[in-house]
């Protein structure tokens, strides 16, 4: 199907664009009353994500309501461990929780490599429904968590400030760690390829906990697996977003991907110098800037755009939009980007 708005894809590939495309991480939900109404109709986040028709509905809401240049499928990075045989729960106000975790080689034997099609059919069906209902208005982004971030949850069992159990595993059981990371990597490749076959126009890899590793460990236990994924996915453009991994920007510039996402702590000019000129940069407004009044939000957005001016750029926040931010302020950000020349 011919896309009516292909700005995102052209910007990712470094092609000429009339204006900078804009979308937001975590745009599908959280801030929108329309999303909260849909979520209230089911038992919670997991049921919503596993009901393809509803997942498709909340995926499209930001396109209709906010006017973004792309949709991103409503799902969660932790569907991969579940598909591998390690189910999770979403605890209200606490986040994800795994009743069982990986502690030893015997735990590893209970896991399988996900095929990404049958074991995650609800995501694949949601993508197909979304593509049909978008009718080519904007591209659809698929995504997965980076292997290190998925590993961190599978070892730790929940979110953490330090992920000390997961980091300890890298030191005490490096072979076991690499074995699990390789299983996650292959599962992720299978999953992303299934998303692409279903209609995803671009895929993003989220390394949410990149910044808690040191540079050497990040190269060994994260970057090498992200590299495998980037090399394996050749069908569509790829974006890598590694929060807090400023020390790895030069290495990221050598990945076989089109776009590198920057968080709001990454200085734009320096990031461009480290990454080079043949990658598109995505980001990187501080989400907290959207708490300001309209004039403040517009000024912050324009300041960001000024720093990216003349280079390959996809406008976004430096992390996901916070749930208590006023959707009207998000609209100000989006319109400021769209009107920027």
XYZ file of C-alpha atoms in Angstrom:
341
model
C 0.000 0.000 0.000
C 1.313 3.432 -1.001
C 1.886 5.668 2.026
C 0.259 9.107 1.905
C 2.819 10.394 4.426
C 6.227 8.722 4.139
C 8.258 11.496 5.804
C 9.497 9.182 8.562
C 10.834 6.581 6.150
C 12.493 9.163 3.903
C 14.072 10.922 6.900
C 15.360 7.597 8.254
C 16.992 6.819 4.905
C 18.525 10.284 4.629
C 16.356 11.269 1.677
C 15.032 14.780 1.051
C 12.039 15.780 3.208
C 9.794 18.847 3.077
C 9.858 19.081 6.886
C 11.091 17.097 9.859
C 8.792 14.182 10.802
C 7.684 13.899 14.425
C 6.328 11.160 16.688
C 6.624 10.359 20.412
C 7.800 7.342 22.311
C 4.901 6.035 24.441
C 2.455 8.101 22.378
C -0.005 5.166 22.231
C -1.720 5.615 25.578
C -0.790 7.121 28.918
C -1.642 10.773 28.232
C -4.862 10.326 26.224
C -8.302 10.140 27.895
C -9.411 8.103 24.863
C -6.764 5.487 25.698
C -7.776 5.384 29.348
C -11.380 4.745 28.316
C -10.351 1.737 26.230
C -8.091 0.415 28.987
C -10.906 0.751 31.536
C -12.973 -1.639 29.406
C -10.569 -4.535 30.109
C -8.811 -6.003 33.153
C -5.563 -4.119 32.572
C -2.542 -3.473 30.382
C -1.793 -7.097 29.449
C -5.344 -7.883 28.319
C -5.365 -4.686 26.258
C -2.049 -5.591 24.600
C -3.275 -9.130 23.922
C -6.581 -8.048 22.328
C -5.603 -7.215 18.714
C -8.641 -5.054 17.869
C -8.153 -2.895 20.976
C -4.365 -2.720 20.585
C -4.917 -1.506 17.022
C -7.435 1.093 18.211
C -5.074 2.662 20.763
C -2.179 2.485 18.281
C -4.109 4.702 15.855
C -5.464 7.169 18.450
C -2.339 9.417 18.481
C -2.443 9.694 14.676
C -6.044 10.959 14.844
C -5.773 13.050 18.008
C -2.188 14.361 18.081
C -1.334 14.442 14.378
C 1.941 12.506 14.606
C 3.743 11.301 11.477
C 3.849 7.626 12.509
C 1.997 5.052 14.567
C 3.869 2.648 16.857
C 2.191 -0.650 17.639
C 0.757 -0.841 21.154
C 2.627 -3.629 22.908
C 5.368 -4.178 25.467
C 9.017 -5.206 25.281
C 8.376 -7.993 27.812
C 6.272 -10.066 25.428
C 9.568 -11.729 24.384
C 10.390 -13.388 27.736
C 6.764 -14.511 27.956
C 6.999 -16.083 24.489
C 10.231 -17.775 25.609
C 8.432 -19.379 28.556
C 8.876 -16.786 31.320
C 5.497 -15.067 31.900
C 5.148 -11.698 33.612
C 2.461 -9.680 35.345
C 1.858 -5.934 35.207
C 1.342 -4.695 38.762
C -0.545 -1.405 39.027
C 1.753 1.506 40.033
C 4.723 -0.864 40.322
C 5.281 -2.063 36.781
C 6.289 -5.505 35.462
C 6.889 -8.440 37.790
C 8.115 -11.956 36.977
C 6.921 -14.688 39.379
C 9.845 -16.839 38.198
C 13.309 -15.632 37.167
C 16.398 -17.143 35.565
C 18.925 -18.066 38.265
C 20.796 -21.070 36.851
C 21.480 -23.282 33.847
C 18.535 -25.486 34.841
C 16.217 -22.463 34.524
C 17.646 -21.808 31.071
C 16.687 -25.318 29.964
C 13.023 -24.495 30.611
C 13.126 -21.672 28.048
C 12.747 -21.812 24.274
C 13.586 -19.556 21.347
C 10.399 -17.733 20.344
C 9.282 -18.057 16.730
C 7.671 -14.599 16.842
C 4.651 -15.698 14.800
C 2.563 -18.296 16.615
C 3.728 -17.474 20.135
C 3.169 -13.723 19.601
C 0.217 -13.975 17.234
C -1.754 -11.301 19.108
C 0.916 -8.670 18.264
C 1.121 -9.847 14.657
C -2.695 -9.714 14.335
C -2.729 -6.221 15.892
C -0.204 -5.046 13.279
C -2.313 -6.448 10.430
C -5.482 -4.776 11.752
C -3.636 -1.495 12.345
C -2.176 -1.469 8.832
C -5.612 -2.042 7.340
C -7.253 0.678 9.436
C -4.454 3.207 8.896
C -5.081 2.814 5.164
C -1.648 4.188 4.312
C -2.016 7.468 6.208
C 1.318 7.130 8.051
C 3.985 4.437 8.550
C 3.641 1.860 11.322
C 6.615 1.312 13.638
C 7.267 -2.123 15.125
C 9.617 -2.613 18.060
C 11.357 -4.908 20.497
C 13.526 -4.548 23.565
C 17.284 -4.909 23.207
C 18.595 -8.251 24.512
C 20.411 -6.725 27.514
C 17.270 -4.912 28.698
C 15.171 -8.087 28.334
C 17.898 -10.103 30.116
C 17.888 -7.584 32.976
C 14.185 -8.163 33.647
C 14.448 -11.952 33.278
C 17.188 -12.094 35.930
C 16.006 -9.311 38.263
C 12.294 -10.137 38.127
C 11.138 -6.515 38.126
C 12.274 -2.987 37.494
C 15.211 -1.781 39.571
C 17.419 1.269 40.060
C 20.567 -0.848 39.951
C 19.647 -4.225 38.388
C 22.325 -5.601 40.691
C 21.238 -9.248 40.274
C 21.387 -8.970 36.491
C 24.744 -7.172 36.558
C 26.128 -9.698 39.037
C 25.194 -12.494 36.621
C 27.422 -10.921 33.947
C 30.411 -11.188 36.309
C 29.681 -14.508 38.012
C 28.121 -16.468 35.130
C 29.367 -14.911 31.866
C 28.847 -18.083 29.792
C 25.299 -18.531 31.065
C 24.674 -14.831 30.429
C 25.842 -15.090 26.830
C 23.739 -18.215 26.290
C 20.582 -16.468 27.486
C 21.414 -13.280 25.572
C 21.830 -15.323 22.380
C 18.440 -16.986 22.923
C 16.836 -13.570 23.438
C 18.602 -12.230 20.342
C 17.352 -15.000 18.076
C 13.841 -14.684 19.520
C 13.954 -10.940 18.860
C 15.111 -11.377 15.259
C 12.275 -13.851 14.648
C 9.791 -11.466 16.269
C 10.890 -8.371 14.338
C 10.824 -10.274 11.042
C 7.277 -11.418 11.847
C 6.287 -7.798 12.573
C 7.761 -6.706 9.247
C 5.955 -9.492 7.360
C 2.711 -8.337 9.004
C 3.253 -4.751 7.828
C 5.680 -2.834 10.076
C 7.401 -0.164 7.949
C 10.259 0.533 10.380
C 11.445 -1.147 13.586
C 12.983 0.290 16.736
C 15.166 -1.491 19.295
C 14.770 -0.109 22.815
C 17.715 -0.566 25.182
C 16.037 1.047 28.158
C 18.686 -0.002 30.704
C 21.792 0.584 28.578
C 23.084 3.309 30.876
C 23.562 1.099 33.947
C 26.408 -0.861 32.307
C 29.989 0.343 31.988
C 31.483 0.775 28.495
C 33.318 -2.573 28.350
C 30.366 -4.566 29.625
C 28.011 -2.714 27.321
C 30.102 -3.686 24.311
C 30.306 -7.340 25.381
C 26.811 -7.943 26.744
C 24.645 -5.517 24.763
C 26.185 -3.990 21.663
C 27.310 -7.299 20.163
C 23.705 -8.555 20.277
C 22.201 -5.323 18.952
C 24.713 -5.625 16.117
C 23.429 -9.134 15.347
C 19.850 -7.876 15.183
C 20.748 -4.936 12.930
C 22.686 -7.225 10.599
C 19.813 -9.721 10.421
C 17.030 -7.206 9.722
C 17.477 -5.936 6.174
C 13.867 -5.484 5.042
C 13.052 -2.073 6.596
C 14.878 0.865 8.248
C 15.992 0.297 11.848
C 16.315 2.659 14.811
C 18.438 1.930 17.891
C 17.596 3.828 21.080
C 19.926 3.111 24.009
C 19.056 5.295 26.987
C 22.087 6.582 28.876
C 24.664 4.949 26.579
C 26.463 8.173 25.652
C 29.753 6.247 25.916
C 28.679 3.970 23.044
C 27.668 6.598 20.482
C 30.760 6.084 18.328
C 30.118 2.334 18.272
C 26.460 2.960 17.429
C 27.546 4.992 14.441
C 29.048 1.784 13.040
C 25.836 -0.273 13.351
C 23.986 -1.304 10.201
C 20.947 0.788 11.126
C 19.577 4.011 9.709
C 18.638 5.947 12.861
C 20.122 6.438 16.336
C 17.827 7.739 19.071
C 19.272 10.252 21.543
C 18.027 10.713 25.088
C 17.746 14.245 26.468
C 21.082 14.002 28.313
C 22.994 13.503 25.062
C 24.443 16.730 23.673
C 23.333 17.000 20.055
C 26.451 18.496 18.447
C 28.792 16.093 20.242
C 26.546 13.131 19.436
C 26.645 14.024 15.749
C 30.437 14.244 15.864
C 30.694 10.785 17.459
C 28.072 9.066 15.309
C 29.018 10.669 12.003
C 26.910 12.126 9.215
C 25.509 8.988 7.576
C 22.941 8.234 10.288
C 19.662 9.999 11.062
C 19.396 11.180 14.675
C 16.095 10.922 16.535
C 15.030 12.939 19.556
C 15.669 14.436 21.934
C 13.535 16.980 23.823
C 13.440 16.483 27.598
C 9.913 15.104 28.259
C 9.701 17.405 31.292
C 9.802 20.408 28.937
C 6.183 19.563 28.111
C 5.131 20.609 31.622
C 5.709 24.244 30.593
C 3.129 26.668 29.232
C 2.524 26.883 25.484
C 5.195 29.527 24.919
C 7.750 27.584 26.945
C 7.015 24.320 25.115
C 7.304 26.086 21.755
C 10.601 27.739 22.764
C 12.056 24.423 23.962
C 10.994 22.655 20.768
C 12.440 25.405 18.562
C 15.717 25.330 20.498
C 15.977 21.594 19.903
C 15.158 21.991 16.209
C 17.778 24.732 15.838
C 20.464 22.347 17.087
C 19.490 19.640 14.582
C 19.002 22.060 11.673
C 20.655 21.033 8.430
C 21.216 17.426 9.498
C 19.270 14.168 9.182
C 16.643 14.294 11.937
C 13.423 12.718 13.220
C 11.883 14.820 15.999
C 10.892 13.017 19.201
C 11.342 13.231 22.940
C 14.478 11.977 24.672
C 12.378 9.288 26.370
C 8.700 8.305 26.587
C 6.077 10.971 27.260
C 5.152 11.092 30.965
C 1.592 9.976 31.833
C 0.539 13.218 33.574
C 1.481 15.540 30.712
C -1.359 17.548 29.142
C -2.101 16.293 25.597
C -2.561 19.928 24.534
C 1.110 20.589 25.344
C 2.063 17.569 23.242
C 0.098 19.117 20.370
C 2.043 22.369 20.796
C 5.309 20.420 20.510
C 4.125 18.558 17.419
C 2.807 21.679 15.682
C 5.997 23.597 16.463
C 8.048 20.861 14.784
C 5.691 20.708 11.808
C 5.840 24.485 11.303
C 9.624 24.739 11.776
C 11.649 25.666 8.696
